XYZ file of C-alpha atoms in Angstrom:
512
model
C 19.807 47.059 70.394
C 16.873 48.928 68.796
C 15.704 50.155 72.417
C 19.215 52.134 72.660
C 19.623 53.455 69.428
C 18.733 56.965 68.083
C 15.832 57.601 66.156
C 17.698 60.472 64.567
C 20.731 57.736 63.366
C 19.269 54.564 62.487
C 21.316 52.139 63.193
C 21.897 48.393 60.675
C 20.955 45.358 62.986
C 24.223 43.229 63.792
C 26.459 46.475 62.067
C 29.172 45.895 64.043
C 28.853 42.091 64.660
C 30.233 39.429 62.184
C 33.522 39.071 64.547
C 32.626 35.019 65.085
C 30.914 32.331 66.827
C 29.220 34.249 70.413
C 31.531 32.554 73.202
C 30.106 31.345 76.779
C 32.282 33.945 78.589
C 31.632 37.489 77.921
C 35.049 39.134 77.433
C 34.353 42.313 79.004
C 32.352 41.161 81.295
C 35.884 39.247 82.790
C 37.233 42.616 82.512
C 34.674 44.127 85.343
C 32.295 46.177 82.751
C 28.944 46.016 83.193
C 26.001 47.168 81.047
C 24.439 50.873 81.973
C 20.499 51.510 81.099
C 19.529 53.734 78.403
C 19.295 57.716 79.939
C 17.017 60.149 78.350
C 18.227 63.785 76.922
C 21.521 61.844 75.441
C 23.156 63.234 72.566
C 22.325 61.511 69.319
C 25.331 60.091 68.929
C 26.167 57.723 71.344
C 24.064 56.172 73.847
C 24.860 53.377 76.284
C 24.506 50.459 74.711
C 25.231 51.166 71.332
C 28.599 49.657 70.862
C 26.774 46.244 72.714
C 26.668 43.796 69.928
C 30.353 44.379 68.943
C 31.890 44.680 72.558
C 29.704 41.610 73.700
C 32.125 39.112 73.961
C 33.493 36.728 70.816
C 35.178 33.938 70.676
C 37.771 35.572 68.223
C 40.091 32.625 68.954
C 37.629 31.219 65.874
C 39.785 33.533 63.760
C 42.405 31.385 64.063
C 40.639 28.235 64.042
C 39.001 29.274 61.033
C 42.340 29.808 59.209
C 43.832 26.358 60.199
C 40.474 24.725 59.033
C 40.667 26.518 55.638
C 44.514 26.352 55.661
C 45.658 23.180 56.656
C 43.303 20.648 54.814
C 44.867 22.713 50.734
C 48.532 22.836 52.778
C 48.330 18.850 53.792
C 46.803 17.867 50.430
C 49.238 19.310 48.220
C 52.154 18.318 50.082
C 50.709 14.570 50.472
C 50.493 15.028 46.544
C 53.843 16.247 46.278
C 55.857 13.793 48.641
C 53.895 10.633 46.812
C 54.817 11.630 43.526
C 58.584 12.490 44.763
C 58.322 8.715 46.061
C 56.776 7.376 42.523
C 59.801 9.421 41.102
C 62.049 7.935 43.574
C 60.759 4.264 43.311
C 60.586 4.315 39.332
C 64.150 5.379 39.249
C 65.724 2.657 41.420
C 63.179 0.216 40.163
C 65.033 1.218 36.769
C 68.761 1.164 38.209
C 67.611 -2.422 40.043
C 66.801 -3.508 36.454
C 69.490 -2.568 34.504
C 71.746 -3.934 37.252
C 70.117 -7.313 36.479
C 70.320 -7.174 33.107
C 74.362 -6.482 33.272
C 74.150 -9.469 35.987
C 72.264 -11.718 33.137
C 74.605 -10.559 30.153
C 77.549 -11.566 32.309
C 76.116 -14.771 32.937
C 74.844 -15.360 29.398
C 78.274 -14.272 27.920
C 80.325 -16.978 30.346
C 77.607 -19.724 29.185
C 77.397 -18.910 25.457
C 80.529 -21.826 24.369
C 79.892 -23.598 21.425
C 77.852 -26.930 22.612
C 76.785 -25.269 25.544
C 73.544 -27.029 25.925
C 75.092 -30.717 25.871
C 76.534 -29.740 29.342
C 73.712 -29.137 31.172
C 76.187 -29.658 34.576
C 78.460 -26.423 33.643
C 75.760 -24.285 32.646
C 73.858 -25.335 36.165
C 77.083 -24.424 38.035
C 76.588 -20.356 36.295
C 72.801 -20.454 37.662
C 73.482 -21.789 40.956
C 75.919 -18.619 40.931
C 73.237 -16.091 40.492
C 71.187 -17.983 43.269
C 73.337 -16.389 45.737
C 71.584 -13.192 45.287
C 69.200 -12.481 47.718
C 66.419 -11.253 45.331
C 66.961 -14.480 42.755
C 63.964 -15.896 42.609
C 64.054 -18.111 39.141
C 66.512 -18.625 36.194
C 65.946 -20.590 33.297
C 68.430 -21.667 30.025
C 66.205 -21.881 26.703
C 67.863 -23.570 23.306
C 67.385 -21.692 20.323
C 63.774 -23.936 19.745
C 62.614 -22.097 22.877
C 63.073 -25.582 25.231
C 64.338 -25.457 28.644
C 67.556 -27.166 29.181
C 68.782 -25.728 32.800
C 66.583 -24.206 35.271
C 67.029 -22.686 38.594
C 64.708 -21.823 41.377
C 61.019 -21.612 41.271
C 58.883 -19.241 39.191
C 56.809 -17.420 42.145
C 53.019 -17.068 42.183
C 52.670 -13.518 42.381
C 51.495 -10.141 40.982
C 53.877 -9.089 37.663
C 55.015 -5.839 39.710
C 56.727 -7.546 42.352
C 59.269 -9.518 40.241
C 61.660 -7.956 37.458
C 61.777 -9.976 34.695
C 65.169 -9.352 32.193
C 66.942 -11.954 30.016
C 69.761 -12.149 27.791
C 70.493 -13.604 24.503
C 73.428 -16.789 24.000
C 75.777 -15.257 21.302
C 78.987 -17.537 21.103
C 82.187 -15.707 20.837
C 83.017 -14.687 17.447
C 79.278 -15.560 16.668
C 76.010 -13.111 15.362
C 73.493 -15.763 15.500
C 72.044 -16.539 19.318
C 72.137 -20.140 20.148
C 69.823 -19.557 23.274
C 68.768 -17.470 25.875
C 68.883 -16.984 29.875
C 65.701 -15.489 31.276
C 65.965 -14.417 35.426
C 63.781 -13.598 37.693
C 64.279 -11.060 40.396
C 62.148 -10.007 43.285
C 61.654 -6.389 43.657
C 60.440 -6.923 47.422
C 63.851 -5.494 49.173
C 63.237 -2.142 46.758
C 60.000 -1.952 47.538
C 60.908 -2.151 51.104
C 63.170 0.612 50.827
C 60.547 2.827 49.050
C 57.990 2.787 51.635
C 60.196 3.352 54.173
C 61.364 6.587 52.170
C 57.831 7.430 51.985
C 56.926 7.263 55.533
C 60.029 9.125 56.707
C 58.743 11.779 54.008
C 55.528 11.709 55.011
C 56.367 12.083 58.777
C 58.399 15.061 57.952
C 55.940 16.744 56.476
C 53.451 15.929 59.120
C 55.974 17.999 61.375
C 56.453 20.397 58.841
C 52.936 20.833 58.416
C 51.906 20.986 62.241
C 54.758 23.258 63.070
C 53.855 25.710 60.079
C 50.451 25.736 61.489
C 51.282 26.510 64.929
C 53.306 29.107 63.864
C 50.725 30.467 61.971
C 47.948 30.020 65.343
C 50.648 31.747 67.782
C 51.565 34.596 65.138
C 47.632 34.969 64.832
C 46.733 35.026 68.618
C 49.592 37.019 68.872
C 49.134 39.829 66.128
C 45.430 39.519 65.348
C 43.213 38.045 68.394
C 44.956 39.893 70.940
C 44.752 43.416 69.144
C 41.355 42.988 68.655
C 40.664 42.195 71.704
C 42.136 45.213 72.873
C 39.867 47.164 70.209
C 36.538 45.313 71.895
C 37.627 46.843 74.987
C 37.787 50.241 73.887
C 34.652 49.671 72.755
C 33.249 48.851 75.638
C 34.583 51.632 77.340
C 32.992 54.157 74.854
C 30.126 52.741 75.255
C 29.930 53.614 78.984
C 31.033 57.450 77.201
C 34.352 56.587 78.454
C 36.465 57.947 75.284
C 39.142 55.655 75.554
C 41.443 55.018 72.638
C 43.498 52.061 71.475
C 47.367 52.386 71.826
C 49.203 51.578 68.211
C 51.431 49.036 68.444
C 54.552 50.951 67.592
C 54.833 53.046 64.187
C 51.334 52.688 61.871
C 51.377 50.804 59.147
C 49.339 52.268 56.660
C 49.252 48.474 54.515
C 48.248 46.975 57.958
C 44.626 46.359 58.016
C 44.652 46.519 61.787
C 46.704 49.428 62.496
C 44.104 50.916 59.801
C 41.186 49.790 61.506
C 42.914 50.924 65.235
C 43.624 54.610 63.453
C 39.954 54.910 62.555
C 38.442 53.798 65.656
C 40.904 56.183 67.385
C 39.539 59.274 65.150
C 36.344 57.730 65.559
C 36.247 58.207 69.033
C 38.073 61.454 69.167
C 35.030 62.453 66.894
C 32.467 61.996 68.891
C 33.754 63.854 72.107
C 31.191 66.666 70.820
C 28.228 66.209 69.804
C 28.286 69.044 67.040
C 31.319 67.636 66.096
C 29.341 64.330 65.526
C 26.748 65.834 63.803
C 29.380 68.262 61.789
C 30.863 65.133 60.495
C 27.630 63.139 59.172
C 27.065 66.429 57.620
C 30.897 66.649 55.647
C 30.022 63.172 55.514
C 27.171 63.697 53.549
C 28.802 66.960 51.788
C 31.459 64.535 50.492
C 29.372 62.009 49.126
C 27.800 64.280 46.709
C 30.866 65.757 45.659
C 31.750 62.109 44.640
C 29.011 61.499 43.075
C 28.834 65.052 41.050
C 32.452 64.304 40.411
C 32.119 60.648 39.313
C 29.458 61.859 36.785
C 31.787 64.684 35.265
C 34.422 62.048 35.066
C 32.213 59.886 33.564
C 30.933 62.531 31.323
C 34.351 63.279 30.471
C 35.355 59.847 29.321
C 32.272 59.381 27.203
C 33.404 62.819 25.845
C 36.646 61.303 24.973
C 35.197 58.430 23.268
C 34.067 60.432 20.751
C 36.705 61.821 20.170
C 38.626 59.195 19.705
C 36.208 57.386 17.655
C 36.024 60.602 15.402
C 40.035 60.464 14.904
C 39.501 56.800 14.090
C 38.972 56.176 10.266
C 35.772 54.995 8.654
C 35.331 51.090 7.990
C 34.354 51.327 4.498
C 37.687 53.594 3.848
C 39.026 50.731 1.653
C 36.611 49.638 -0.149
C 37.568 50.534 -3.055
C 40.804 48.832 -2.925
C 39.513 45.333 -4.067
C 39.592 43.857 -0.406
C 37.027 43.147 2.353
C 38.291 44.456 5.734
C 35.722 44.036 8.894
C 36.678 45.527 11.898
C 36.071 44.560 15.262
C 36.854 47.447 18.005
C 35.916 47.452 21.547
C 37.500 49.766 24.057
C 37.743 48.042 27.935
C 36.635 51.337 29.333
C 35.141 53.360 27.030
C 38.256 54.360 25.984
C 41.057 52.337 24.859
C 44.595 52.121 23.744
C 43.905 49.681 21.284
C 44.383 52.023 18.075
C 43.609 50.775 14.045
C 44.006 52.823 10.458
C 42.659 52.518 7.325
C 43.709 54.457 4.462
C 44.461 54.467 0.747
C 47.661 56.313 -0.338
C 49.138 56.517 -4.061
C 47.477 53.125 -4.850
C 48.510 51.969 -2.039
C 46.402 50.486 0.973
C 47.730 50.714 4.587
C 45.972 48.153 7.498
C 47.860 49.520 10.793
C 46.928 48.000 14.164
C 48.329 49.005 17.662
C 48.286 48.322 20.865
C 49.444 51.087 22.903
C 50.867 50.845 26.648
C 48.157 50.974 29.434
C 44.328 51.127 29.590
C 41.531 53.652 29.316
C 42.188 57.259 29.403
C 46.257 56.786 29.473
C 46.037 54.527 26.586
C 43.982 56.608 24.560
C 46.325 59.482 25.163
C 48.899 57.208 23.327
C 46.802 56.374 20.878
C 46.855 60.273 19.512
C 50.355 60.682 19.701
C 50.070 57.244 17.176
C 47.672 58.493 14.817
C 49.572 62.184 14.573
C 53.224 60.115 14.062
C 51.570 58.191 11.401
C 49.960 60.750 9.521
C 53.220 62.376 9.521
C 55.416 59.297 7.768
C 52.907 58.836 5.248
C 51.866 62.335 4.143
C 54.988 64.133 5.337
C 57.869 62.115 4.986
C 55.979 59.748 2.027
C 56.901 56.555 3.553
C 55.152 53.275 1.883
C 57.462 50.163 3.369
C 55.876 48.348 6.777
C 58.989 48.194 8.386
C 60.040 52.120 7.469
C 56.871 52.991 8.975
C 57.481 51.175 11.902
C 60.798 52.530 12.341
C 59.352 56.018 11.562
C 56.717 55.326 14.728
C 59.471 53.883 16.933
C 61.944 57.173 16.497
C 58.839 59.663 16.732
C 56.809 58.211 19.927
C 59.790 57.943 21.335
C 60.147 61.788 21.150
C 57.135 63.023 21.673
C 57.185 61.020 24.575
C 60.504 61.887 25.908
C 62.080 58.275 26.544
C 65.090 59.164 24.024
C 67.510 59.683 26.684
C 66.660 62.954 28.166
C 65.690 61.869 31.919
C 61.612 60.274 31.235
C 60.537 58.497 33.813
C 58.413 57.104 31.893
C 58.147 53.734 29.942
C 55.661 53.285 27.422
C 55.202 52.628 24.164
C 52.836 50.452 21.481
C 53.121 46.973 19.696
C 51.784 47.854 15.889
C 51.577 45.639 12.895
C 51.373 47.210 9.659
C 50.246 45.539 6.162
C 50.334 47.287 2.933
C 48.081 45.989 -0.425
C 48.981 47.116 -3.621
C 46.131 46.222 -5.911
C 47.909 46.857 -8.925
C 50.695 44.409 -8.162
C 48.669 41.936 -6.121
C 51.067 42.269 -3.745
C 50.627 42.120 0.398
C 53.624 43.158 2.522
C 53.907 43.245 6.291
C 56.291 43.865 9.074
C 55.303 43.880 12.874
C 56.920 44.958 16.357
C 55.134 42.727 18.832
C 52.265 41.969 16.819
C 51.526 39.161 14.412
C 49.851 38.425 11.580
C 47.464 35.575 11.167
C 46.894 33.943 7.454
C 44.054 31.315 7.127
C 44.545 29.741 3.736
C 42.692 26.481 2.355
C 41.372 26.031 6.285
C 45.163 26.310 7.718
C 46.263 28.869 9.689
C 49.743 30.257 9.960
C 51.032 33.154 11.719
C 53.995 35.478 10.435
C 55.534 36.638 13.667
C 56.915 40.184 13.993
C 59.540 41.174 15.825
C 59.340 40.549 19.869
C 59.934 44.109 20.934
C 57.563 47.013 21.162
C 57.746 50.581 19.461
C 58.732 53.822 21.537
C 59.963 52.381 24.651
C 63.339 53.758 26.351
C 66.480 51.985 24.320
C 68.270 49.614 26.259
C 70.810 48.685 23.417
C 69.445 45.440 22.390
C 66.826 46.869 20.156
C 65.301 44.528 17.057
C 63.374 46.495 14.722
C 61.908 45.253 11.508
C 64.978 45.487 8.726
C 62.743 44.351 5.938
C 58.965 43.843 4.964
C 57.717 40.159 4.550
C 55.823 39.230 1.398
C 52.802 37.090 2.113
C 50.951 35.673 -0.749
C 46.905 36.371 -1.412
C 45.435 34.095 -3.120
C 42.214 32.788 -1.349
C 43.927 33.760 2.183
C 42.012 35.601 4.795
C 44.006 37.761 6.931
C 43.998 39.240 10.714
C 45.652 41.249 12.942
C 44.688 41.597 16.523
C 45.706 42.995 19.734
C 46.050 40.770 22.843
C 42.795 42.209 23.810
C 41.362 39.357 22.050
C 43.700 36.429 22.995
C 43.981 37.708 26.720
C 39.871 37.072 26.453
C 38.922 34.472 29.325
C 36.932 31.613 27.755
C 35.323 28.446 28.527
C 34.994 25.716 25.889
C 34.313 22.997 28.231
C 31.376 24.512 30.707
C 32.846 21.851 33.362
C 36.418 23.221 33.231
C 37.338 26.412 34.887
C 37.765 29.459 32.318
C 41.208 30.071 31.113
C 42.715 32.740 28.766
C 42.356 31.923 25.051
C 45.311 32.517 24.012
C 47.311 32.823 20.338
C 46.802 29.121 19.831
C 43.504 28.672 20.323
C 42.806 32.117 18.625
């Protein structure tokens, strides 16, 4: 393809191939196109020949064949999976039924045997186990005195693997009596319910087979129909355009804009509508070109802007050492996702008092750090302001207020956001911790145990829907030798790995 492309427009080697395996039969070739020879003097861009490698002919029909290999092989597995454990299900539940039935069948038996002096009639007690011989899956039945001995016995105990019998027996307990003077032991043969249970399983398993190979031939015909054929359609077009032909590809009805092929057809379409002039080719590259450095000037100012915001935020945040003089130890770990975060914290000493407050605020980034301003103006407020001290007035104090500023209170927002916040206050003086949370919890490690005082489930500031559960009182925790945290789910959502040959998984408040 080199000898046919434009000096001016380099072209990428195989650009426009990729489509699948090359087939024997050249698909526009069948359709009466031939190739045309480079001409000198054409414009830059198109010459014959460019569109080559993608309107040579593919075997697209490996589309679908690629699906069913990559399909079919996870679809059979996990249905094979499911129907054998819906048959081990099955089989372990009549193989429990079959049991219990013979244990009624030997306590019937046993209680019609169990006379006083039963075992000096051997003769009656054979008559009862020549009675349960008449079941077709007796296979042995045996009378044992209180020492253990034998005194009757019926049948023949089989020579076989212990999952093909069922084994049940039943105590002698004369009428009026407590003690047992004996016991009858039977022997069953589960071969009739095993019988029945593969026979379940193969008629399973050759439904599924035809559920399986009709799924899949739906799914070959719908892709022939909707995917192979269309594209086929599109290599044509190429073709044409490649002898300057500048033929377009009919939509299939209304576009889609979420259909990947209508989106595809659309651009080719304006492609090709493009390149009727060759000014209008070269006007393009050029917006083209225009346009990709106004992206990239206006990426930088955005990402200017967010590392502008950053610190900001971080200036609004307080300092770490802030309580330091309060007798306690607090370490801070914060680490926005994108710079910028709506993961908020506060530290601050008040009238002897010292306030912990952690948030996590509705969305991500810049959105999230929006939030977190309207938090840390609403807080400053209720304790400077208003003067509030309890954890759960505060909270209450942040629900009412976000909710305003954010208009969710019931004047037409459209909006639905809000925060989860836990809130702990330390009063040095009385050695006292309290804490209340809305969504958040707090974590106490004390003595190497951990234990984790739950707030309540529902977030701060959101739009009431009646069934509101706010904090109603603060919860005392005790201090001695406890360590203390408060997190956002920015740390349990965290994907780890403790087992490098497991997949990772999310970490979660357990494992936390």
């Amino acid at each position: 393809m080199s000898d046919c492309a434009s000096p001016a427009v380099p072209l990428r080697r195989r650009s426009l191939r990729g489509l699948g395996p090359l087939s024997r039969d050249d698909l526009a070739a069948n359709l009466g196109f031939a190739d045309v020879a480079a001409e000198e003097g054409v414009a830059d861009i198109m010459r014959p020949g460019a569109l080559r490698g993608a309107a040579r002919g593919r075997n697209l029909d490996s589309v679908a064949y690629t699906l069913f290999l990559r399909i079919y092989p996870v679809i059979a597995v996990v249905v094979l999976l499911t129907q054998a454990a819906i048959a081990w299900v099955n089989y372990n539940d009549q193989y429990r039924l079959y049991t219990e039935r013979a244990e009624v069948m030997a306590t019937l038996v046993a209680a019609s045997i169990a006379q006083p002096g039963w075992n000096r009639d051997p003769a009656r007690s054979r008559a009862a186990l020549d009675a349960l011989t008449r079941d077709p899956a007796f296979r042995y039945a045996a009378l044992h005195d209180a020492s253990g001995r034998t005194v009757v016995a019926a049948g023949q105990m089989p020579r076989t693997r212990p999952w093909e019998l069922a084994h049940v027996s039943a105590d002698l307990v004369p009428a009026g009596g407590t003690r047992a003077e004996g016991s009858l032991t039977v022997v069953l043969s589960t071969a009739a319910l095993r019988a029945s249970a593969e026979k379940q399983a193969m008629l399973s398993l050759a439904i599924s087979l035809l559920l399986m190979l009709t799924f899949v031939a739906t799914l070959h015909r719908t892709v022939r129909r909707h995917v192979i054929a269309r594209l086929k359609r599109l290599l044509v077009a190429m073709r044409e355009v490649e002898h300057k032909r500048w033929a377009t590809v009919a939509m299939d009805g209304e576009f889609r804009p979420r259909n990947e092929i209508d989106v595809i057809t659309q651009a080719f379409n304006n492609m090709v509508e493009g390149l009727r002039s060759g000014d209008e080719a070269k006007q393009l590259l050029r917006d083209l070109a225009a346009a990709h450095a106004k992206l990239e000037q206006a990426n930088r100012l955005v990402i200017e802007s967010i590392g502008y915001a950053r610190r900001i935020q971080s200036s609004v945040l307080p300092d770490h050492a802030a309580l330091d003089r309060a007798g306690i130890e607090v370490a801070v770990l914060w680490e926005p996702l994108h710079l910028v975060g709506g993961d908020y914290f506060w530290l601050e000493e008040v009238d002897g008092l010292s306030f912990v407050v952690v948030a996590d605020c509705t969305g991500h980034g810049v959105p999230g750090a929006f939030l977190t301003l309207i938090v840390a103006t609403a807080l400053d407020r209720l304790l400077h302001e208003r003067g509030l001290r309890s954890p759960a007035a505060i909270l209450a104090g942040l629900d009412t207020m976000v909710r305003a500023q954010l208009r969710q209170d019931g004047r037409g927002s459209e909006s639905d956001d809000g925060l989860d916040c836990g809130i702990c206050v330390w009063d040095r003086d009385a050695r006292t911790l309290l804490f209340a949370g809305a969504g958040l919890s707090l974590t106490v490690i004390r003595d190497g145990v951990a234990e984790r005082i739950r707030g309540e489930k529902r977030g701060l500031g959101y739009p009431r829907t009646g069934r509101e559960v706010l904090p109603e009182r603060d919860v005392s925790v005790p201090v001695a030798g406890a360590t203390f945290y408060l997190m956002t789910d920015g740390i349990t959502d965290q994907m780890g790995r403790p087992d490098p040959a497991r997949p990772a998984r999310l970490i979660g408040q357990k494992a936390v």
